[in-house]
Coordinates of N, CA, C and O in Angstrom, one line a residue:
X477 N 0.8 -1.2 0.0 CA 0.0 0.0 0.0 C 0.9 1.3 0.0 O 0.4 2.3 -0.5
X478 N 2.2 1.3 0.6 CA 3.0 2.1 1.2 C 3.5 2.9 -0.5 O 3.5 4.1 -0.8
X479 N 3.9 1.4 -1.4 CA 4.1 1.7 -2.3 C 3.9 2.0 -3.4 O 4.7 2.4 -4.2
X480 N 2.6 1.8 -3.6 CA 1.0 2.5 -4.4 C 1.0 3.7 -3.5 O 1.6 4.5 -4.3
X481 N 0.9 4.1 -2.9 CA 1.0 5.7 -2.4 C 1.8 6.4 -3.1 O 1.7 7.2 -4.1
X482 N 3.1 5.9 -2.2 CA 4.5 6.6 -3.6 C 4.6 6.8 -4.8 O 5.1 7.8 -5.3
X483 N 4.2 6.0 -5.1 CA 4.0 6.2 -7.0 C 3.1 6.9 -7.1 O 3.5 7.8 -7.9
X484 N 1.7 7.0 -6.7 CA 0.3 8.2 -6.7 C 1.0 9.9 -6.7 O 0.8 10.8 -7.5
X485 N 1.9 9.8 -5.3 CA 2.6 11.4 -4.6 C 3.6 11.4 -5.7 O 3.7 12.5 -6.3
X486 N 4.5 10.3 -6.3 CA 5.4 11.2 -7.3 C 4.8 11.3 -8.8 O 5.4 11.9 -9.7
X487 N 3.8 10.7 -9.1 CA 2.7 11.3 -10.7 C 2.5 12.3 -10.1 O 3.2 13.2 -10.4
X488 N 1.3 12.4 -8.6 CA 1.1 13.9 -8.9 C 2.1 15.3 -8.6 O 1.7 16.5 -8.7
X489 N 3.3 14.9 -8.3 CA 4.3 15.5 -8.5 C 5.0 16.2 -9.5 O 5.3 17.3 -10.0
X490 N 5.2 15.0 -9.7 CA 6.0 14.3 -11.2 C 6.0 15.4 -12.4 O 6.8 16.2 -12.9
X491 N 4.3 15.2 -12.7 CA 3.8 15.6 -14.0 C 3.9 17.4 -14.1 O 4.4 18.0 -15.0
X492 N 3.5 17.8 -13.1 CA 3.6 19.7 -13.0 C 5.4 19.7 -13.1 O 5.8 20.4 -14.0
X493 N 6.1 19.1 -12.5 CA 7.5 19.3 -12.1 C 7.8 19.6 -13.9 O 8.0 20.7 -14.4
X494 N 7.7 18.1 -14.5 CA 8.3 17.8 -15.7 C 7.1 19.0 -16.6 O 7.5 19.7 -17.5
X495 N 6.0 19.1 -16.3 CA 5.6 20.3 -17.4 C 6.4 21.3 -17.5 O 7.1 21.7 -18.5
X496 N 6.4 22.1 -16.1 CA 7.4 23.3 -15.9 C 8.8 23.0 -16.5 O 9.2 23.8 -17.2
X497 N 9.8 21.7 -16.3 CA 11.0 21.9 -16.7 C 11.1 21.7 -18.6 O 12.1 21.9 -19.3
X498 N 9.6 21.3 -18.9 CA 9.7 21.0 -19.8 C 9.3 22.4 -21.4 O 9.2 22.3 -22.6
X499 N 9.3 23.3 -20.8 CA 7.6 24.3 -21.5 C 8.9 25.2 -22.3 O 8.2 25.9 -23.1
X500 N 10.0 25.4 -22.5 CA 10.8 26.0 -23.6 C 10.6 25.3 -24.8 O 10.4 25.8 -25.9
X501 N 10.7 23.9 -24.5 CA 11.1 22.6 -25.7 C 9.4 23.0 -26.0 O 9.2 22.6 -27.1
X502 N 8.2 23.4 -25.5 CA 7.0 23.2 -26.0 C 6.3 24.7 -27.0 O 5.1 24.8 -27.3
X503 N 7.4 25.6 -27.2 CA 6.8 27.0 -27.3 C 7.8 27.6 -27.8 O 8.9 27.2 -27.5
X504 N 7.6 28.7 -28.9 CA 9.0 29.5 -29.1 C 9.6 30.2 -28.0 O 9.1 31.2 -27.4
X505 N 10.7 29.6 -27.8 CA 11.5 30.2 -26.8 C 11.9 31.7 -27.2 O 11.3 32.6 -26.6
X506 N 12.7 31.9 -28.1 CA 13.2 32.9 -28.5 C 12.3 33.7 -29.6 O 12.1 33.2 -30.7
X507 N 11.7 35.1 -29.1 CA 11.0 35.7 -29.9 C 10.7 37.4 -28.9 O 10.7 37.6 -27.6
X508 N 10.3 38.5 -30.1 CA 10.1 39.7 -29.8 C 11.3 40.1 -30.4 O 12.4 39.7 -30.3
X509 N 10.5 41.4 -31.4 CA 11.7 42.5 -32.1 C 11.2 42.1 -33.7 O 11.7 42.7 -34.7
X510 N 10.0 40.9 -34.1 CA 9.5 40.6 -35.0 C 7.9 42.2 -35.7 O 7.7 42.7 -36.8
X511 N 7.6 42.2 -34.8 CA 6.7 43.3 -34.8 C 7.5 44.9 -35.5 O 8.6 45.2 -35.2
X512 N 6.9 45.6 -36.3 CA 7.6 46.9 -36.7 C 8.2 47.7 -35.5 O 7.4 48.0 -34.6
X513 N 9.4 48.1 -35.5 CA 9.6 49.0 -34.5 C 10.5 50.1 -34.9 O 11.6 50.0 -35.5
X514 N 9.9 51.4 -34.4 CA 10.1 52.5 -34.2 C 12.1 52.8 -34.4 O 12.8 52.7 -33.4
X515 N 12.3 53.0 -35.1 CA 13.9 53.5 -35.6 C 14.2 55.4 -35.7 O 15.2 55.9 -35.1
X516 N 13.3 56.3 -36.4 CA 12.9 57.3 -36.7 C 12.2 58.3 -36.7 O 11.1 58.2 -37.2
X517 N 12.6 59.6 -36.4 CA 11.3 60.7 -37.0 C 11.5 60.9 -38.5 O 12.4 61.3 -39.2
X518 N 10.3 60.6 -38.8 CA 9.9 61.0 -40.4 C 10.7 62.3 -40.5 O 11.5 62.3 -41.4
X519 N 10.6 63.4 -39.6 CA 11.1 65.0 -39.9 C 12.6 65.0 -39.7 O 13.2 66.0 -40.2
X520 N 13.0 64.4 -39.3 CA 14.6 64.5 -38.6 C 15.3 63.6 -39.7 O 16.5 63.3 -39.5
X521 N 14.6 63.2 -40.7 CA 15.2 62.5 -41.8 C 15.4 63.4 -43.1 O 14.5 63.9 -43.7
X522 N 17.0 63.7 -43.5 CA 17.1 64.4 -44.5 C 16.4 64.2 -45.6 O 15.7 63.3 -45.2
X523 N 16.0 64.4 -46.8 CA 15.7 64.3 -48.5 C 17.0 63.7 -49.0 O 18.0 64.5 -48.9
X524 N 17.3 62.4 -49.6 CA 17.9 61.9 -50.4 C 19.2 61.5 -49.6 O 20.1 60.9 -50.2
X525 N 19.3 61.8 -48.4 CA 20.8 61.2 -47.6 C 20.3 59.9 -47.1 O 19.1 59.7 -46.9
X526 N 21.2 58.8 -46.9 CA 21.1 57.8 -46.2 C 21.6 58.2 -45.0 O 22.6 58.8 -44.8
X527 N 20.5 57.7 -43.8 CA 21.0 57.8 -42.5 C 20.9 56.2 -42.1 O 20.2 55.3 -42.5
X528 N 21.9 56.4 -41.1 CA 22.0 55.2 -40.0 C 21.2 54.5 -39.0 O 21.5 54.7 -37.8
X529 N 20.6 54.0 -39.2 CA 19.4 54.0 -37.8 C 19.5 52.6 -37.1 O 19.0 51.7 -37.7
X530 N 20.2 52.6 -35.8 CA 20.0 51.2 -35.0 C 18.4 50.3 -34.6 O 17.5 51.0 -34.3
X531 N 18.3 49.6 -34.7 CA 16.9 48.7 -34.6 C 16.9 48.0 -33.4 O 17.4 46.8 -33.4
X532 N 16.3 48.7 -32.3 CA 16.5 47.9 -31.0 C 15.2 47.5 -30.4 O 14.1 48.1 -30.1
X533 N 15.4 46.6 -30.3 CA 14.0 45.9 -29.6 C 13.4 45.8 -28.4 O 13.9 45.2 -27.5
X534 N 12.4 46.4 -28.2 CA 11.7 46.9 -26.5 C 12.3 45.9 -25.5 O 12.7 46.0 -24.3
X535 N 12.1 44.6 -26.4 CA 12.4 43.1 -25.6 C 12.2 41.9 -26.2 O 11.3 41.6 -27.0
X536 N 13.3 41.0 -25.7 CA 12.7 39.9 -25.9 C 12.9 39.2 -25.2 O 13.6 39.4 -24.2
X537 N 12.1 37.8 -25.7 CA 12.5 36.6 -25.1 C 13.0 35.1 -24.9 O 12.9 34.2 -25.9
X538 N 13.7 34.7 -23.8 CA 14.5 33.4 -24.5 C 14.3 32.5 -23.0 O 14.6 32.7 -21.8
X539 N 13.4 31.4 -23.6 CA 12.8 30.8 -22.3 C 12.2 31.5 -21.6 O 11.3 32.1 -22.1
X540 N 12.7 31.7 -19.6 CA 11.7 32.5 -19.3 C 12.3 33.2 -18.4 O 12.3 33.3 -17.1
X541 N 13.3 34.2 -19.7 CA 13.6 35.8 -19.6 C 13.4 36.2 -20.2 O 13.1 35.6 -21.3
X542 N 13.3 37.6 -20.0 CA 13.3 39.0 -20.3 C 14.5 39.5 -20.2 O 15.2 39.6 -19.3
X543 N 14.5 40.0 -21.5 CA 15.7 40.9 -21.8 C 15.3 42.1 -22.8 O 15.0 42.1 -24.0
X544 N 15.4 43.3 -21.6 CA 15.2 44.5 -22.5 C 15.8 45.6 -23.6 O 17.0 45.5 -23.3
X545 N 15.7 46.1 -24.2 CA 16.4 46.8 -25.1 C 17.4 46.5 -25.8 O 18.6 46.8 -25.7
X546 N 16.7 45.4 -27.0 CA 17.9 44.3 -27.4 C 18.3 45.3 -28.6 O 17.5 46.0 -29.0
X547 N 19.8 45.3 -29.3 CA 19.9 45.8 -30.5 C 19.9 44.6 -31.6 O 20.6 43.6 -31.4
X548 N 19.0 45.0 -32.7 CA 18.3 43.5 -33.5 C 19.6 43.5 -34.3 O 20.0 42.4 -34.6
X549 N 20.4 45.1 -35.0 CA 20.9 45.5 -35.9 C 20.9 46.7 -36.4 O 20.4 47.6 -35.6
X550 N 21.4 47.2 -37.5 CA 21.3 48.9 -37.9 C 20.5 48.6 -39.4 O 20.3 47.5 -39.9
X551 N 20.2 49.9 -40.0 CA 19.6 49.6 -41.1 C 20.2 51.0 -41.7 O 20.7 51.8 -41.0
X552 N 20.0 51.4 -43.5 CA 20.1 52.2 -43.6 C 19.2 53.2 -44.4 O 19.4 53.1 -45.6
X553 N 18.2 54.3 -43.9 CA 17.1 54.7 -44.7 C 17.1 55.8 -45.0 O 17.7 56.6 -44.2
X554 N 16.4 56.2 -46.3 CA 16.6 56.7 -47.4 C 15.2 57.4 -47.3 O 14.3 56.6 -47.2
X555 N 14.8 58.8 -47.4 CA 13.9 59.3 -47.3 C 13.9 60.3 -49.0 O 14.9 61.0 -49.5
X556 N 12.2 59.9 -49.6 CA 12.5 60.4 -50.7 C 10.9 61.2 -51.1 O 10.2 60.7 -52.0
X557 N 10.6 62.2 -50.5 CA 8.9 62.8 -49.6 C 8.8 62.0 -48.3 O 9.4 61.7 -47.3
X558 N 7.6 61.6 -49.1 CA 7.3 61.0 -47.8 C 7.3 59.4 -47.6 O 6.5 58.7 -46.9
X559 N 8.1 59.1 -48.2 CA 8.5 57.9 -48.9 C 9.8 57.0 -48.2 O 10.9 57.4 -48.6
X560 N 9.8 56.1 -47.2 CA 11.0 56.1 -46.6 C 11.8 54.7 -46.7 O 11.8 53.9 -45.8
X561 N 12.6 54.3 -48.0 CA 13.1 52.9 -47.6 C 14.0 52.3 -47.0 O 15.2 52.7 -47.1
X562 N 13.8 51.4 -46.3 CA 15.0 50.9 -45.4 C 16.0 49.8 -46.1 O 15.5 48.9 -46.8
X563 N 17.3 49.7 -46.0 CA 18.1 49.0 -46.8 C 19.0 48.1 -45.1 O 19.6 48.8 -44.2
X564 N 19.0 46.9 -45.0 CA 19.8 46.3 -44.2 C 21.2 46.5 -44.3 O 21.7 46.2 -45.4
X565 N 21.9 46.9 -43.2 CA 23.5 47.5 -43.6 C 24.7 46.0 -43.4 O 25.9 46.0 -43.1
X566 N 23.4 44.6 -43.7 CA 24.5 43.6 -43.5 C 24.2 43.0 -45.6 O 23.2 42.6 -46.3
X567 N 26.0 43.3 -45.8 CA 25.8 43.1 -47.1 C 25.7 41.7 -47.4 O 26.5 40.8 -46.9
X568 N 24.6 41.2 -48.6 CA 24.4 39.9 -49.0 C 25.4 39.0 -49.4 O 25.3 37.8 -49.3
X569 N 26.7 39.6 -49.9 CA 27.6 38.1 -50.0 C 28.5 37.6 -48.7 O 28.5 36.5 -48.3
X570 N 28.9 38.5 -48.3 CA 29.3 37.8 -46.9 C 28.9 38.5 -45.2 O 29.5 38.5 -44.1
X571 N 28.0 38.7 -45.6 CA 27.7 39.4 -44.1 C 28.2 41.2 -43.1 O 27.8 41.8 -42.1
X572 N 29.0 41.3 -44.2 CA 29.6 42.5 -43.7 C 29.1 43.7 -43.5 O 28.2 44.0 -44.2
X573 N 29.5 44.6 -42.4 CA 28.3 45.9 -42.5 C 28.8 46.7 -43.4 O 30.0 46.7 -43.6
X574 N 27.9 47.5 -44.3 CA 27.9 47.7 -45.3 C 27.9 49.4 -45.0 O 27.1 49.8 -44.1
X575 N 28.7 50.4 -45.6 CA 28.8 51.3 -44.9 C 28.2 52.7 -45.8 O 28.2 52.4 -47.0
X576 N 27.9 53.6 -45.6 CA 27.8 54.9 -47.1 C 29.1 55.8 -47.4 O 29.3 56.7 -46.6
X577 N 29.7 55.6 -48.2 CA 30.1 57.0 -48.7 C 30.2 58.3 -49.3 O 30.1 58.6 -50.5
X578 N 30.2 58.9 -47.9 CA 28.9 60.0 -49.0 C 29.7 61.0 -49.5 O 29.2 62.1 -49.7
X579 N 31.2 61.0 -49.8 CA 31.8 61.5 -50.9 C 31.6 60.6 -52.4 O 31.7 61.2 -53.4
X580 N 31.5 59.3 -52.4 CA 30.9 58.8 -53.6 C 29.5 58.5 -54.0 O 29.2 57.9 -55.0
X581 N 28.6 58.9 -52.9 CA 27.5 58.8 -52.9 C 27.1 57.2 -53.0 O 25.9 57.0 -53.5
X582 N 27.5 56.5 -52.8 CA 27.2 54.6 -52.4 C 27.3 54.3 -51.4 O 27.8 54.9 -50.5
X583 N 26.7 53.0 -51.3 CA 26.7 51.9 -50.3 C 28.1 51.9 -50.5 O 28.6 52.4 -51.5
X584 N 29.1 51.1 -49.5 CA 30.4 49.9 -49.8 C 30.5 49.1 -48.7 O 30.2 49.4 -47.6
X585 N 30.9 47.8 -49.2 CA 31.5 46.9 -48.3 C 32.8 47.1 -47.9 O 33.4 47.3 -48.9
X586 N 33.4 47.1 -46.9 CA 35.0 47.2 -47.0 C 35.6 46.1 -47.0 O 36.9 46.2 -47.1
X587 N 34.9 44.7 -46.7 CA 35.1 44.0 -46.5 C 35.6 43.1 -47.9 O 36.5 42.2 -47.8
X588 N 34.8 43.6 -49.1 CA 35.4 42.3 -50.3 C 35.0 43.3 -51.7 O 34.9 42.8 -52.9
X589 N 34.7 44.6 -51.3 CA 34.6 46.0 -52.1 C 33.4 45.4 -53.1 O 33.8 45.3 -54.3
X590 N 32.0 45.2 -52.9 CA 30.9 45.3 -53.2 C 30.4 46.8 -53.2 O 30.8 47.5 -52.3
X591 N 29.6 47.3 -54.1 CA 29.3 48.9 -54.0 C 27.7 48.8 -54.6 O 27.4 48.3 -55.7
X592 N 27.2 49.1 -53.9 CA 25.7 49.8 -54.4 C 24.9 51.2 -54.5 O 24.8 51.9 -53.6
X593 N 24.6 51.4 -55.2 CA 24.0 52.8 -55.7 C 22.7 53.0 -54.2 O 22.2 52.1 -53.5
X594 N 22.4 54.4 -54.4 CA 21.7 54.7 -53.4 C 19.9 53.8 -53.6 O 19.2 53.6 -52.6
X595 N 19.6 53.5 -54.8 CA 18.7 52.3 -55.3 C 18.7 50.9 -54.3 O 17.9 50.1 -54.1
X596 N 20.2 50.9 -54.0 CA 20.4 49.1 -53.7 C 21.3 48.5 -54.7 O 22.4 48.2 -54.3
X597 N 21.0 48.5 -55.7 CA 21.5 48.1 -56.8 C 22.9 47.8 -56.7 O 23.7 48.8 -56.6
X598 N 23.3 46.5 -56.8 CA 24.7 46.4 -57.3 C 25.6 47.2 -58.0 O 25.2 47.3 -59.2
X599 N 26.5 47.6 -57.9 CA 27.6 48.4 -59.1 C 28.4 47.7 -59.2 O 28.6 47.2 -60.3
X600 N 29.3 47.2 -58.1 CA 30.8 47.0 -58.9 C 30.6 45.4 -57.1 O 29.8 45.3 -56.1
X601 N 31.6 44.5 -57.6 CA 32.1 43.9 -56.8 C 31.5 42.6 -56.6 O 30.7 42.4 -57.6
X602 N 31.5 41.5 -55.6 CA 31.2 40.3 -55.8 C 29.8 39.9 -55.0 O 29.7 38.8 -54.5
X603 N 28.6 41.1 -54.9 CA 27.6 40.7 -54.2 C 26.5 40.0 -55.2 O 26.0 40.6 -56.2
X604 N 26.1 39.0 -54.9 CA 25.2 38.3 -55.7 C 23.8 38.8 -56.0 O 23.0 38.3 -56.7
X605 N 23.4 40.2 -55.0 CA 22.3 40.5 -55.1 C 22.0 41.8 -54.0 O 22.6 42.0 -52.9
X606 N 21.1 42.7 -54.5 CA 20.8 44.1 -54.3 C 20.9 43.9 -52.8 O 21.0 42.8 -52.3
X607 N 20.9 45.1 -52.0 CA 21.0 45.7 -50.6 C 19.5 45.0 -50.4 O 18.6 44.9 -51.3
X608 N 19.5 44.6 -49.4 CA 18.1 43.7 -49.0 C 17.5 44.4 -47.9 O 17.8 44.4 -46.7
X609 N 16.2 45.3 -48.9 CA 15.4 46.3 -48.2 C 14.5 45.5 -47.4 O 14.4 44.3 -47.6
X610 N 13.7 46.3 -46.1 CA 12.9 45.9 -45.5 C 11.7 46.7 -45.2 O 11.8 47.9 -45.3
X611 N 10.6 46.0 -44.9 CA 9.2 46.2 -44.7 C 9.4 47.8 -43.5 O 10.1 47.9 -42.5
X612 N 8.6 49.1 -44.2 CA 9.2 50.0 -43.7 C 7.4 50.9 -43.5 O 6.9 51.1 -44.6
X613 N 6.7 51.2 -42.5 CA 5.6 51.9 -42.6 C 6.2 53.3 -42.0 O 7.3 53.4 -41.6
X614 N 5.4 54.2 -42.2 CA 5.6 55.7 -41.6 C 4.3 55.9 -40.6 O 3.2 55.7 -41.2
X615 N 4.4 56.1 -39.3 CA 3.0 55.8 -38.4 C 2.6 57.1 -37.2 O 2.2 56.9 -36.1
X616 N 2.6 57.9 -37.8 CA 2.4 59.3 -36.7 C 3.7 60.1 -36.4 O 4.1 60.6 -35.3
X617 N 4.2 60.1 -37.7 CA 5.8 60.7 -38.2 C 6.8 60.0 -37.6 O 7.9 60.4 -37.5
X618 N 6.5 58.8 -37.0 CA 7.4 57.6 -36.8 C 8.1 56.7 -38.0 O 7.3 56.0 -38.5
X619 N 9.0 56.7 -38.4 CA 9.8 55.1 -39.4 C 9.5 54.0 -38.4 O 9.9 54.2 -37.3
X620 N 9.1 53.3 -38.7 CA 8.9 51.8 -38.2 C 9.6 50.9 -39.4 O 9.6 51.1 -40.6
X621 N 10.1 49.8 -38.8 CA 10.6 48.9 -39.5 C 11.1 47.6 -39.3 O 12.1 47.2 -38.6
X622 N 10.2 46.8 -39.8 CA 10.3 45.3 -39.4 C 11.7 44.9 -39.7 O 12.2 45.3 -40.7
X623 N 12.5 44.2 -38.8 CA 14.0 43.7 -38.9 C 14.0 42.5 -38.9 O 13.9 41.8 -37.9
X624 N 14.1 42.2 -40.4 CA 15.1 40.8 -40.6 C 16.3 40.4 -41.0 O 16.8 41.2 -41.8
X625 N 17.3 38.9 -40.7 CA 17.8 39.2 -41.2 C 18.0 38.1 -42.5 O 17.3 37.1 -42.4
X626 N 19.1 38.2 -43.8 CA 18.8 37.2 -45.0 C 20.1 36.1 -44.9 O 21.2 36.0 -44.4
X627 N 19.6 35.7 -45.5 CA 20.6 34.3 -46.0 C 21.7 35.4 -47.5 O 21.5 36.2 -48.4
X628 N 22.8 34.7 -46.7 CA 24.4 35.2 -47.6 C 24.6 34.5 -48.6 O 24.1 33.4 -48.7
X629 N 25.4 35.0 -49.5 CA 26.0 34.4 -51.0 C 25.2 33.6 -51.7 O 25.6 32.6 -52.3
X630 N 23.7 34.1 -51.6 CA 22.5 33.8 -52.2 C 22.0 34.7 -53.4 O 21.8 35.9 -52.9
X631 N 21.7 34.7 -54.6 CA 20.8 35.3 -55.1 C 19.8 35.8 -55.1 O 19.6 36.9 -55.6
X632 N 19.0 35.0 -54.3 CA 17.7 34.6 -53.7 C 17.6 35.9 -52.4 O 18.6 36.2 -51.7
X633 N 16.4 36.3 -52.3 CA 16.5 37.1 -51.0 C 15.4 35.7 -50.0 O 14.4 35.1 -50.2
X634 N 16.5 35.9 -49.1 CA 16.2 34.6 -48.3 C 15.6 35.0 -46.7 O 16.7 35.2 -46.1
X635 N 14.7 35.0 -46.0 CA 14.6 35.3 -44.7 C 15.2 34.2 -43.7 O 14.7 33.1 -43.6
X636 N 16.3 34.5 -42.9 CA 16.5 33.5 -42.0 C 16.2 34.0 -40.5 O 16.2 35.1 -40.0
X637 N 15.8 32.7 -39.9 CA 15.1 32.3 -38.2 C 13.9 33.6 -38.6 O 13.0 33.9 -37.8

């Protein structure tokens, strides 16, 4: 009887214990910074300059923390009225941040000398494909901008995680 008990007290033990150690492996652990977020004032953005803008995330999560004010990455946007596109500053063939020079008026890699026009557009060098813009709203003279990031030495614009 003693030990029909035992076994009753450690199931009903048992089962809550192993749910709780178990509930990462059951749920996205790691998530937040997916939602558009706030990079910008529409007004504080020049006409035709590329500015720099970090993309940091209110928070996220990994299991069961919290971690606030994550930086997701930088981006780089281009305001043209009221028109604002965002170009990711990690360049498509190998990852590298991708920087402006704005005595040549381009994008450059320093990394393997890829160059792109203020477009995106490839000019010169070994990138297999354009500056990989991202999903960009303007929301009560806010830039918002969804941050992802892509798969390298692809043609293909690729979303990875």
């Amino acid at each position: 009887m003693t030990g029909l008990l035992g076994v009753a007290v450690s199931g009903l033990l048992g089962v809550p214990a192993l749910r709780f150690f178990s509930y990462p492996l059951r749920r996205e652990t790691v998530h937040g910074g997916e939602e558009p977020i706030a990079v910008a004032d529409l007004a504080r953005l020049p006409e035709g300059v590329p500015v720099r803008a970090i993309v940091v995330a209110p928070a996220r999560y990994d299991a069961w923390v919290r971690i606030d004010r994550v930086a997701l990455g930088a981006v780089w946007l281009l305001r043209r009225g009221s028109t604002v596109t965002a170009y990711s500053s990690v360049c498509p063939h190998a990852g590298c941040f991708v920087d402006f020079a704005d005595k040549k008026n381009c994008f450059q890699c320093p990394c393997h000398g890829s160059v792109f026009g203020l477009d995106g557009t490839v000019q010169d060098g070994p990138s297999p494909r354009p500056l990989d813009t991202l999903d960009v709203e303007v929301k009560d003279g806010k830039v918002l901008v969804r941050y992802q990031r892509f798969r390298q030495a692809t043609s293909r614009k690729e979303a990875v995680g």
